[in-house]
Amino acid sequence: MTDFVLVAGTWLGAWAWDEVAAELRGAGHDAHALTLSGLAERRSTQPAGQQTHVGDIVEEVERLDLRDVVLVGHSYAGIPVGQAAERIGDRLRRVVFVDANVPVDGESFLSGWPSDHVRQAIDGHAGYWPPLGPEDYAGQGLTDEQIARIVGGSAPHPGVTLTEPAVLARPLGELPATYVKCLLDGDEPMPAVAAVLGSDSWELVELDTGHWPMFSQPRALARVLHAAVARP
C-alpha cells in the first residue's frame, strides 16, 4: 500500500481529487487530498505565501506519519510539492508532477513566461489571482458539467504564492519523479521541465487530455499514478 498526497493547482482545493482518490483507494492505496492554506475551506483574510504551502505539505506528511509517500502536484502545486519532496527525506517514494510547473531555485511560479497580466490581476484584486471563467476552459477535454464544477468550486488564489521564489537544497533532477504532460495543453514540456527530464530518475508520461485531468480523465490519471508506484 502506498500513501498518495494529492495537491491541486491554483484556485482549487482537496475536493478536486475526489474521483482520482476513489480510484486509488479502489486499487488498494491510501489517498490524502490536501487543501493548501488560503484556498477552498482554508480561505483566510491574510494571503498565504509559497513557503506556507510547502509547510502545509510537509506538515501533512508528518502529522499523519506517512511512509512510502508519493507526492502529487498539479499545475502551480508542482512548485511547493517539488520543494516538499526533498524536505520529507526518506519518507518519499516518488513525486509526480501533473502538467505542473516545477520549482527552480530562486525563481517563482511567474518566472520564465509572459505573466504581466497575472501580476496586474493580482494587484487589482487585493493580492489574489481571481479564478478563470467558463470560456477559459474551452479546448481542454472537459464537458460543460465538468467546467461548471471547476468554476463553481474555485476560489481566488493567494498572489504571494506565485511571486515568492522557490528554495531548493539540491538539484531537482535527483528526485525520483514522473512528469505527466497533458497534450491538449501543448505537446512540449515547459523549459524548466525539459531541463530535468533528461535525468535518469525522471520519466515522462503523456495523457491525451487537457490541463485538468483529475476532472477530464480521472481513471486514466489514477492508472498513471498507480503505475508510478512500480517505478524504481
Short mmCIF file of C-alpha atoms in Angstrom, two decimals, residues 99 136-143 146-147 182-186 208-213 215-217:
data_model
loop_
_atom_site.label_atom_id
_atom_site.label_comp_id
_atom_site.label_asym_id
_atom_site.label_seq_id
_atom_site.Cartn_x
_atom_site.Cartn_y
_atom_site.Cartn_z
CA ASP A 99 1.05 19.11 -16.14
CA ASP A 136 -11.11 29.80 -20.38
CA TYR A 137 -11.58 26.03 -20.09
CA ALA A 138 -12.54 25.51 -23.74
CA GLY A 139 -10.44 23.02 -25.70
CA GLN A 140 -9.25 21.16 -22.60
CA GLY A 141 -11.29 17.98 -22.99
CA LEU A 142 -13.85 18.99 -20.37
CA THR A 143 -17.63 18.64 -20.53
CA GLN A 146 -17.08 19.45 -15.53
CA ILE A 147 -16.35 23.09 -16.36
CA CYS A 182 -1.34 16.73 -20.88
CA LEU A 183 -1.22 17.12 -24.64
CA LEU A 184 -4.25 19.36 -25.16
CA ASP A 185 -2.39 21.97 -23.12
CA GLY A 186 0.57 21.89 -25.51
CA ASP A 208 -4.32 12.89 -24.39
CA THR A 209 -6.38 15.38 -22.42
CA GLY A 210 -6.25 18.91 -21.11
CA HIS A 211 -4.72 20.68 -18.14
CA TRP A 212 -7.25 19.38 -15.58
CA PRO A 213 -7.08 15.57 -15.98
CA PHE A 215 -11.77 16.08 -13.97
CA SER A 216 -11.49 15.12 -17.65
CA GLN A 217 -9.81 11.71 -17.26
#
